[in-house]
Amino acid sequence: MSSPRQSLGAALWRLSDLVRADEGRRSFRAKAYRRAVWSLDDVAPDLTDSPEMMLAVPGIGPGVLKLIDEFRSKGEIALLERLDALYPQDVARLRRLPRMTPALLRSLKTELGVDQAVDLIVAAESGGVETMKGVGPATAERWARILELAPGPRAIPAFQAAALAEAFERHLAHHLGGATWVTGSVRVLDEWVETIDIVAETSDPARAEQFLSETSVARYLGRLEGDRARLETHDGVGLRVHVTNPGRAGARLVETTGPSDHAAALLAGVEDDNLTELDIYALSGRVWIPPPARGLPEATASGVVRLAEVRGDLHVHTDRSPDGRMSLVEVLAAGVDRGYEYVLITDHTSGLRFGGLDPQALRRQRADIDSVRSRFPDLLVLQGAELNVDRDGGLDVDEEGLALLDMAVAGVHSHFDLDRAEQTARVLTAMRHPKVRVLAHPTGRRIGIRSAIEVDLEAVFATAVEHGVALEVNGHRDRLDLSAPLATAAVAAGAVLAANSDAHRVGEMGNVANSVATMQKAGVGPVSVINTLPVDRFRDWISGSVTVSG
Ligand SMILES: [Zn+2]
Ligand SMILES: [Zn+2]
């Protein structure tokens, strides 16, 4: 039996998804409603707090209070009922599909009866989707292809899972008062996540259990064996909370990170309390293995590249890119903070649909870089660009412009649907240009949003080796491109990789950790990662006097 507050939590969660679909992803109201759900745990379970008390809770403003009043007096929210009838059940997933619009989402529901992703796949196969106004056969097929990549109806892509896990982690730390850790599938950076695992430390497990059974942010499903509480989000993503007394958290982290044989070997004979995960590795006489590599044979796992070995970032945008939000100085300061020896500035160039730098602007940027260089004496600041590969493999900056650059990154940002032969020829042509030393996000996939281009990766790997082009493992959680399996294959073919953040804003420089985690999962060692080179050798690599192979 759920409390009024829990029912309200479910209603506001759903309303947030619906409003976001209806108003677009930047919807202010959608954000406010979602935020309110997290605030409800500070409100009485029967919703009898006075309006003043409600408004005193951060995250509950007058707009939300009105909805709460309506829910309290009528047992429902009219806006929710209205939108619910218009949009598919699985709207949160479907709205992310390329070229999807609110009108198309409504038509899917009202014309084709699509509620779940699987309904759309079936409708696309039977030709129903392409009959909708504004959708051709290519889009219908693309939608189906993207949805088919999800391993299960409840699975969410890594970028969503990480955000949700971090939100739950903060929420539990706040309400239970002890330390918390994200573990399991999110910690090992699985591309798709069906269950979020969190270890939560508490000296009062009964109170923790009580809190979890009453929370409004997720549905409580009961207790599993031991001290695991099982919940699910209001849209069905699994959530396991591993409640532990202080001192056992290290062991719980090892167990929940897995895999089970790795954990069992580590924990055999460990009985002491108050051991961190690092202590447990030390006690068992092993080096600490980064979580994504724990499924690998021990010899490989212990030699994977570490985040601290990355000495520079080769893909960073400044506010000279239309979508960049960091000034040049902010980028360089962040680089120094991260202990980097070099940074390659790679703003978008003018061939991109939404615009970028032309040779004139590149010249101005060079002057900017020269003028701030003295403020960062220990950082080699390189001017590059993220060149756009056009349909035929040409680059969007002329030779004179390219001559200005120290080196460049090139990437595909359009014509994702070319056939394999055309796509491959195009990518290889771009890679053969001597200025191009990094191939950005080589397959173009975005997990749950866009499928990979059709390209002959063996040919890409061979060309990378022949022309000294590093293959990026892009650190955006929705990209992770190359993926771990492809990174393994690239290195096996002799190619080198680049661990890049592709940061556009402050905070995203840390994306490089996701790139490194992907390489760890792939079993890649530092010798195969170009930006682990010390600055002098890196400079030699740019000038072509050193070849590095994985
Ligand atoms: Zn790009
Ligand atoms: Zn970029």
XYZ file of N, CA and C in Angstrom, residues 209-382:
522
model
N 15.996 0.851 6.186
C 14.946 0.032 5.582
C 13.615 0.807 5.564
N 13.326 1.429 6.674
C 12.113 2.232 6.803
C 12.088 3.340 5.747
N 13.221 4.037 5.631
C 13.295 5.125 4.656
C 13.049 4.595 3.240
N 13.713 3.481 2.898
C 13.598 2.960 1.537
C 12.170 2.486 1.243
N 11.493 1.968 2.253
C 10.136 1.469 2.016
C 9.129 2.619 1.895
N 9.542 3.792 2.350
C 8.607 4.931 2.301
C 8.964 5.975 1.267
N 10.119 5.813 0.606
C 10.572 6.876 -0.291
C 9.596 7.105 -1.449
N 9.598 8.324 -1.935
C 8.715 8.683 -3.048
C 9.451 8.706 -4.377
N 10.766 8.529 -4.364
C 11.522 8.643 -5.611
C 11.579 7.323 -6.383
N 11.191 6.233 -5.759
C 11.192 4.934 -6.437
C 10.212 4.023 -5.710
N 9.819 2.941 -6.406
C 8.897 1.985 -5.778
C 9.682 0.946 -5.007
N 9.310 0.731 -3.785
C 9.985 -0.283 -2.951
C 9.387 -1.644 -3.262
N 10.232 -2.615 -3.597
C 9.727 -3.933 -3.974
C 9.990 -4.983 -2.908
N 10.774 -4.613 -1.923
C 11.014 -5.587 -0.855
C 12.488 -5.826 -0.647
N 12.776 -6.733 0.280
C 14.156 -6.996 0.616
C 14.596 -8.305 0.010
N 15.764 -8.301 -0.581
C 16.347 -9.556 -1.037
C 17.065 -10.180 0.138
N 17.663 -11.330 -0.100
C 18.396 -11.963 0.986
C 19.498 -11.024 1.472
N 19.883 -11.180 2.720
C 20.906 -10.307 3.269
C 20.334 -8.911 3.453
N 21.141 -7.913 3.125
C 20.712 -6.556 3.427
C 20.507 -5.742 2.156
N 20.057 -6.396 1.110
C 19.805 -5.673 -0.127
C 18.345 -5.289 -0.234
N 18.081 -4.025 -0.485
C 16.711 -3.597 -0.731
C 16.530 -3.474 -2.234
N 15.385 -3.937 -2.712
C 15.129 -3.888 -4.137
C 14.035 -2.853 -4.392
N 14.333 -1.936 -5.315
C 13.360 -0.918 -5.688
C 13.354 -0.815 -7.204
N 12.433 -0.046 -7.745
C 12.566 0.338 -9.144
C 12.079 1.760 -9.329
N 12.645 2.435 -10.320
C 12.214 3.807 -10.578
C 10.767 3.768 -11.052
N 10.130 4.920 -11.111
C 8.733 4.954 -11.533
C 8.577 4.556 -12.991
N 9.693 4.515 -13.746
C 9.578 3.970 -15.102
C 10.309 2.631 -15.263
N 10.536 1.952 -14.158
C 10.897 0.539 -14.263
C 12.367 0.177 -14.260
N 13.265 1.135 -14.040
C 14.684 0.791 -13.948
C 14.957 0.222 -12.552
N 15.650 -0.911 -12.507
C 15.931 -1.554 -11.229
C 16.903 -0.748 -10.379
N 16.721 -0.829 -9.084
C 17.604 -0.132 -8.150
C 17.828 -1.062 -6.961
N 19.080 -1.426 -6.715
C 19.392 -2.235 -5.542
C 20.224 -1.398 -4.597
N 19.787 -1.349 -3.353
C 20.563 -0.616 -2.355
C 21.152 -1.635 -1.398
N 22.467 -1.678 -1.353
C 23.168 -2.630 -0.492
C 23.498 -1.907 0.805
N 22.670 -2.133 1.787
C 22.826 -1.429 3.052
C 23.899 -2.149 3.864
N 24.849 -1.398 4.359
C 25.949 -2.055 5.070
C 26.350 -1.247 6.289
N 26.795 -1.970 7.328
C 27.280 -1.235 8.495
C 28.657 -0.662 8.178
N 28.987 0.461 8.790
C 30.275 1.080 8.487
C 31.378 0.052 8.719
N 32.310 -0.014 7.850
C 33.378 -0.979 8.023
C 33.297 -2.141 7.044
N 32.082 -2.471 6.576
C 31.954 -3.574 5.628
C 31.813 -3.062 4.184
N 31.840 -1.751 4.039
C 31.568 -1.168 2.722
C 32.582 -1.633 1.675
N 33.859 -1.757 2.072
C 34.884 -2.185 1.123
C 34.562 -3.550 0.528
N 34.179 -4.468 1.405
C 33.847 -5.820 0.940
C 32.603 -5.789 0.050
N 31.621 -4.994 0.446
C 30.396 -4.909 -0.371
C 30.682 -4.320 -1.745
N 31.604 -3.341 -1.788
C 31.965 -2.743 -3.072
C 32.607 -3.789 -3.978
N 33.509 -4.570 -3.420
C 34.174 -5.611 -4.206
C 33.137 -6.594 -4.749
N 32.238 -7.062 -3.864
C 31.216 -8.033 -4.275
C 30.302 -7.496 -5.358
N 29.846 -6.252 -5.180
C 28.836 -5.731 -6.093
C 29.447 -5.244 -7.403
N 30.755 -5.014 -7.406
C 31.408 -4.625 -8.652
C 31.646 -5.853 -9.521
N 31.977 -6.983 -8.877
C 32.150 -8.229 -9.582
C 33.353 -8.231 -10.507
N 33.473 -9.202 -11.406
C 32.597 -10.369 -11.467
C 32.767 -11.269 -10.239
N 31.853 -12.216 -10.080
C 31.798 -12.933 -8.817
C 33.064 -13.746 -8.533
N 33.687 -14.323 -9.571
C 34.891 -15.123 -9.279
C 36.049 -14.218 -8.844
N 36.123 -13.037 -9.454
C 37.157 -12.077 -9.052
C 36.937 -11.667 -7.590
N 35.682 -11.362 -7.260
C 35.360 -10.943 -5.887
C 35.627 -12.062 -4.894
N 35.242 -13.278 -5.268
C 35.410 -14.409 -4.354
C 36.892 -14.636 -4.057
N 37.732 -14.558 -5.100
C 39.165 -14.763 -4.898
C 39.735 -13.703 -3.960
N 39.267 -12.474 -4.125
C 39.760 -11.380 -3.291
C 39.320 -11.501 -1.844
N 38.071 -11.934 -1.669
C 37.486 -11.888 -0.327
C 37.731 -13.166 0.463
N 38.283 -14.193 -0.201
C 38.550 -15.439 0.519
C 39.478 -15.147 1.691
N 39.038 -15.474 2.850
C 39.890 -15.290 4.027
C 39.874 -13.891 4.604
N 39.166 -12.963 3.966
C 39.104 -11.603 4.520
C 37.956 -11.527 5.510
N 38.278 -11.398 6.767
C 37.209 -11.354 7.759
C 37.185 -10.055 8.544
N 38.278 -9.312 8.448
C 38.351 -8.087 9.240
C 37.364 -7.046 8.751
N 36.960 -6.228 9.651
C 36.129 -5.089 9.277
C 37.027 -3.894 8.999
N 36.390 -2.815 8.627
C 37.096 -1.556 8.402
C 38.189 -1.645 7.347
N 37.918 -2.416 6.308
C 38.861 -2.487 5.204
C 38.273 -1.758 4.006
N 39.068 -0.906 3.423
C 38.619 -0.301 2.172
C 38.865 -1.311 1.064
N 38.357 -0.980 -0.122
C 38.594 -1.871 -1.251
C 40.095 -2.012 -1.505
N 40.815 -0.901 -1.400
C 42.272 -0.937 -1.602
C 42.949 -1.866 -0.593
N 42.500 -1.801 0.673
C 43.048 -2.683 1.718
C 42.856 -4.142 1.339
N 41.662 -4.431 0.809
C 41.345 -5.824 0.488
C 42.267 -6.339 -0.621
N 42.511 -5.517 -1.612
C 43.475 -5.915 -2.654
C 44.851 -6.137 -2.040
N 45.246 -5.193 -1.179
C 46.585 -5.281 -0.590
C 46.725 -6.552 0.255
N 45.677 -6.835 1.056
C 45.701 -8.031 1.913
C 45.821 -9.309 1.102
N 45.191 -9.319 -0.067
C 45.222 -10.539 -0.878
C 46.477 -10.574 -1.748
N 47.334 -9.562 -1.592
C 48.600 -9.572 -2.313
C 48.483 -9.250 -3.788
N 47.427 -8.520 -4.173
C 47.244 -8.170 -5.579
C 47.274 -6.662 -5.766
N 47.562 -6.244 -6.992
C 47.428 -4.814 -7.281
C 45.949 -4.523 -7.496
N 45.564 -3.293 -7.195
C 44.174 -2.880 -7.393
C 43.847 -2.886 -8.881
N 42.735 -3.456 -9.228
C 42.326 -3.515 -10.631
C 41.171 -2.535 -10.851
N 41.279 -1.657 -11.838
C 40.168 -0.743 -12.105
C 38.892 -1.548 -12.413
N 37.754 -1.120 -11.884
C 36.520 -1.902 -12.018
C 36.213 -2.415 -13.436
N 36.343 -1.599 -14.494
C 35.953 -2.121 -15.809
C 36.830 -3.280 -16.279
N 38.041 -3.430 -15.703
C 38.972 -4.459 -16.177
C 38.872 -5.754 -15.369
N 37.986 -5.788 -14.371
C 38.004 -6.925 -13.446
C 37.556 -8.239 -14.067
N 36.894 -8.164 -15.222
C 36.490 -9.401 -15.897
C 37.597 -9.987 -16.760
N 38.729 -9.313 -16.869
C 39.806 -9.757 -17.759
C 40.749 -10.700 -17.037
N 41.527 -11.501 -17.796
C 42.574 -12.310 -17.163
C 43.515 -11.403 -16.363
N 43.999 -11.913 -15.251
C 44.729 -11.059 -14.318
C 45.926 -10.338 -14.944
N 46.671 -11.041 -15.802
C 47.865 -10.424 -16.386
C 47.490 -9.206 -17.236
N 46.405 -9.313 -17.990
C 45.948 -8.188 -18.804
C 45.395 -7.081 -17.920
N 44.564 -7.493 -16.950
C 43.867 -6.514 -16.110
C 44.843 -5.635 -15.342
N 45.938 -6.235 -14.880
C 46.848 -5.448 -14.053
C 47.679 -4.474 -14.894
N 47.670 -4.652 -16.225
C 48.474 -3.769 -17.066
C 47.685 -2.736 -17.845
N 46.394 -2.579 -17.538
C 45.609 -1.626 -18.334
C 45.996 -0.185 -18.006
N 45.745 0.688 -18.969
C 46.062 2.111 -18.810
C 45.291 2.688 -17.618
N 45.927 3.610 -16.909
C 45.294 4.277 -15.765
C 45.068 5.744 -16.121
N 44.044 6.316 -15.492
C 43.709 7.719 -15.741
C 44.912 8.633 -15.488
N 45.670 8.322 -14.440
C 46.802 9.178 -14.078
C 47.907 9.153 -15.129
N 47.844 8.170 -16.035
C 48.877 8.086 -17.078
C 48.591 8.977 -18.280
N 47.388 9.509 -18.342
C 47.035 10.391 -19.468
C 47.668 11.752 -19.238
N 48.462 12.201 -20.217
C 49.229 13.442 -20.021
C 48.724 14.617 -20.824
N 47.650 14.395 -21.556
C 47.128 15.515 -22.334
C 45.791 15.143 -22.942
N 45.065 16.146 -23.378
C 43.760 15.922 -24.006
C 43.872 16.416 -25.437
N 43.431 15.605 -26.376
C 43.589 15.951 -27.792
C 42.264 16.316 -28.449
N 41.261 16.596 -27.647
C 39.963 16.949 -28.237
C 39.183 17.787 -27.225
N 39.371 19.102 -27.314
C 38.696 20.020 -26.392
C 38.209 21.234 -27.174
N 36.979 21.643 -26.887
C 36.390 22.812 -27.554
C 36.434 24.027 -26.643
N 36.626 25.192 -27.251
C 36.480 26.443 -26.508
C 35.196 27.127 -26.972
N 34.956 28.325 -26.451
C 33.744 29.027 -26.864
C 33.844 29.593 -28.289
N 34.919 29.284 -28.989
C 34.949 29.617 -30.418
C 34.149 28.600 -31.231
N 33.852 27.435 -30.642
C 32.921 26.508 -31.280
C 31.512 26.987 -30.957
N 30.587 26.855 -31.910
C 29.219 27.335 -31.631
C 28.604 26.668 -30.402
N 28.993 25.432 -30.123
C 28.423 24.734 -28.972
C 29.393 24.680 -27.789
N 30.512 25.416 -27.877
C 31.500 25.401 -26.795
C 31.154 26.436 -25.731
N 31.433 26.104 -24.474
C 31.052 27.008 -23.372
C 32.231 27.404 -22.481
N 33.460 27.002 -22.870
C 34.628 27.339 -22.039
C 35.513 28.315 -22.793
N 36.050 29.289 -22.088
C 37.030 30.157 -22.728
C 38.337 29.386 -22.855
N 39.197 29.895 -23.728
C 40.510 29.269 -23.907
C 41.253 29.167 -22.572
N 41.220 30.258 -21.805
C 41.937 30.272 -20.527
C 41.348 29.233 -19.562
N 40.030 29.102 -19.568
C 39.402 28.088 -18.701
C 39.850 26.677 -19.079
N 39.935 26.429 -20.386
C 40.378 25.108 -20.843
C 41.794 24.840 -20.343
N 42.669 25.836 -20.523
C 44.077 25.623 -20.169
C 44.242 25.489 -18.657
N 43.493 26.284 -17.906
C 43.564 26.177 -16.444
C 43.092 24.795 -16.003
N 42.030 24.302 -16.647
C 41.527 22.961 -16.304
C 42.579 21.904 -16.658
N 43.273 22.115 -17.764
C 44.339 21.193 -18.159
C 45.453 21.152 -17.114
N 45.839 22.325 -16.635
C 46.880 22.401 -15.595
C 46.394 21.694 -14.330
N 45.123 21.945 -13.960
C 44.543 21.297 -12.779
C 44.605 19.782 -12.887
N 44.423 19.279 -14.094
C 44.425 17.835 -14.278
C 45.836 17.266 -14.391
N 46.815 18.160 -14.313
C 48.204 17.706 -14.363
C 48.688 17.412 -15.776
N 48.029 17.975 -16.777
C 48.414 17.696 -18.162
C 49.714 18.396 -18.543
N 50.398 17.784 -19.520
C 51.589 18.402 -20.099
C 51.267 19.068 -21.423
N 50.149 18.667 -22.034
C 49.772 19.281 -23.310
C 48.266 19.209 -23.525
N 47.774 20.180 -24.288
C 46.363 20.207 -24.655
C 46.278 20.626 -26.120
N 45.490 19.909 -26.879
C 45.234 20.284 -28.271
C 43.846 20.927 -28.343
N 43.823 22.189 -28.730
C 42.540 22.894 -28.858
C 41.909 22.510 -30.197
N 40.700 21.988 -30.139
C 40.084 21.481 -31.374
C 38.677 22.022 -31.551
N 38.586 23.268 -31.990
C 37.247 23.804 -32.233
C 36.714 23.321 -33.579
N 35.401 23.368 -33.676
C 34.757 22.969 -34.935
C 35.127 23.946 -36.034
N 35.184 23.443 -37.246
C 35.483 24.305 -38.396
C 34.216 24.538 -39.209
N 34.348 25.352 -40.261
C 33.163 25.978 -40.865
C 32.251 25.029 -41.644
N 32.676 23.795 -41.893
C 31.825 22.906 -42.678
C 30.666 22.318 -41.899
N 30.696 22.499 -40.606
C 29.646 21.934 -39.761
C 28.333 22.663 -40.016
N 27.243 21.947 -39.919
C 25.928 22.520 -40.201
C 25.684 23.803 -39.395
N 26.088 23.787 -38.128
C 25.823 24.976 -37.314
C 27.017 25.931 -37.242
N 27.964 25.750 -38.150
C 29.035 26.729 -38.286
C 30.248 26.447 -37.429
N 31.357 27.107 -37.764
C 32.599 26.910 -37.026
C 33.660 27.841 -37.583
N 34.925 27.549 -37.290
C 36.004 28.478 -37.636
C 36.436 28.341 -39.095
N 36.627 29.504 -39.759
C 37.241 29.506 -41.080
C 38.717 29.885 -40.884
N 39.521 29.863 -41.971
C 40.957 30.133 -41.803
C 41.238 31.468 -41.104
N 40.425 32.469 -41.416
C 40.588 33.768 -40.757
C 40.463 33.627 -39.234
N 39.413 32.940 -38.821
C 39.159 32.756 -37.383
C 40.246 31.880 -36.757
N 40.737 30.927 -37.527
C 41.830 30.089 -37.002
C 43.064 30.954 -36.737
N 43.301 31.915 -37.641
C 44.446 32.812 -37.460
C 44.272 33.652 -36.182
N 43.058 34.132 -35.969
C 42.795 34.913 -34.742
C 42.980 34.029 -33.504
N 42.538 32.779 -33.620
C 42.699 31.888 -32.470
C 44.184 31.630 -32.181
N 44.973 31.518 -33.234
C 46.417 31.329 -33.053
C 46.993 32.497 -32.254
N 46.549 33.699 -32.599
C 47.042 34.879 -31.880
C 46.608 34.835 -30.413
N 45.370 34.407 -30.182
C 44.864 34.257 -28.806
C 45.749 33.294 -28.023
N 46.023 32.156 -28.649
C 46.823 31.133 -27.967
C 48.194 31.703 -27.640
N 48.794 32.389 -28.617
C 50.125 32.951 -28.382
C 50.103 33.968 -27.238
N 48.984 34.679 -27.117
C 48.950 35.729 -26.100
C 48.759 35.181 -24.685
N 48.220 33.968 -24.547
C 48.031 33.436 -23.180
C 49.076 32.391 -22.801
N 49.886 32.004 -23.770
C 50.861 30.935 -23.557
C 51.729 31.149 -22.309
N 52.165 32.407 -22.123
C 53.101 32.675 -21.024
C 52.454 32.453 -19.653
N 51.097 32.454 -19.617
C 50.432 32.218 -18.336
C 50.420 30.735 -17.967
N 50.775 29.883 -18.920
C 50.761 28.436 -18.671
C 52.103 27.836 -19.100
N 53.163 28.220 -18.382
C 54.514 27.868 -18.835
C 54.773 26.351 -18.889
N 54.018 25.571 -18.083
C 54.294 24.135 -18.049
C 53.354 23.324 -18.936
N 52.601 24.025 -19.759
C 51.631 23.332 -20.606
C 51.953 23.626 -22.066
N 52.105 22.574 -22.858
C 52.278 22.772 -24.299
C 50.886 22.965 -24.902
N 50.648 24.169 -25.403
C 49.328 24.471 -25.954
C 49.399 24.352 -27.470
N 48.663 23.400 -28.008
C 48.701 23.148 -29.444
C 47.404 23.617 -30.079
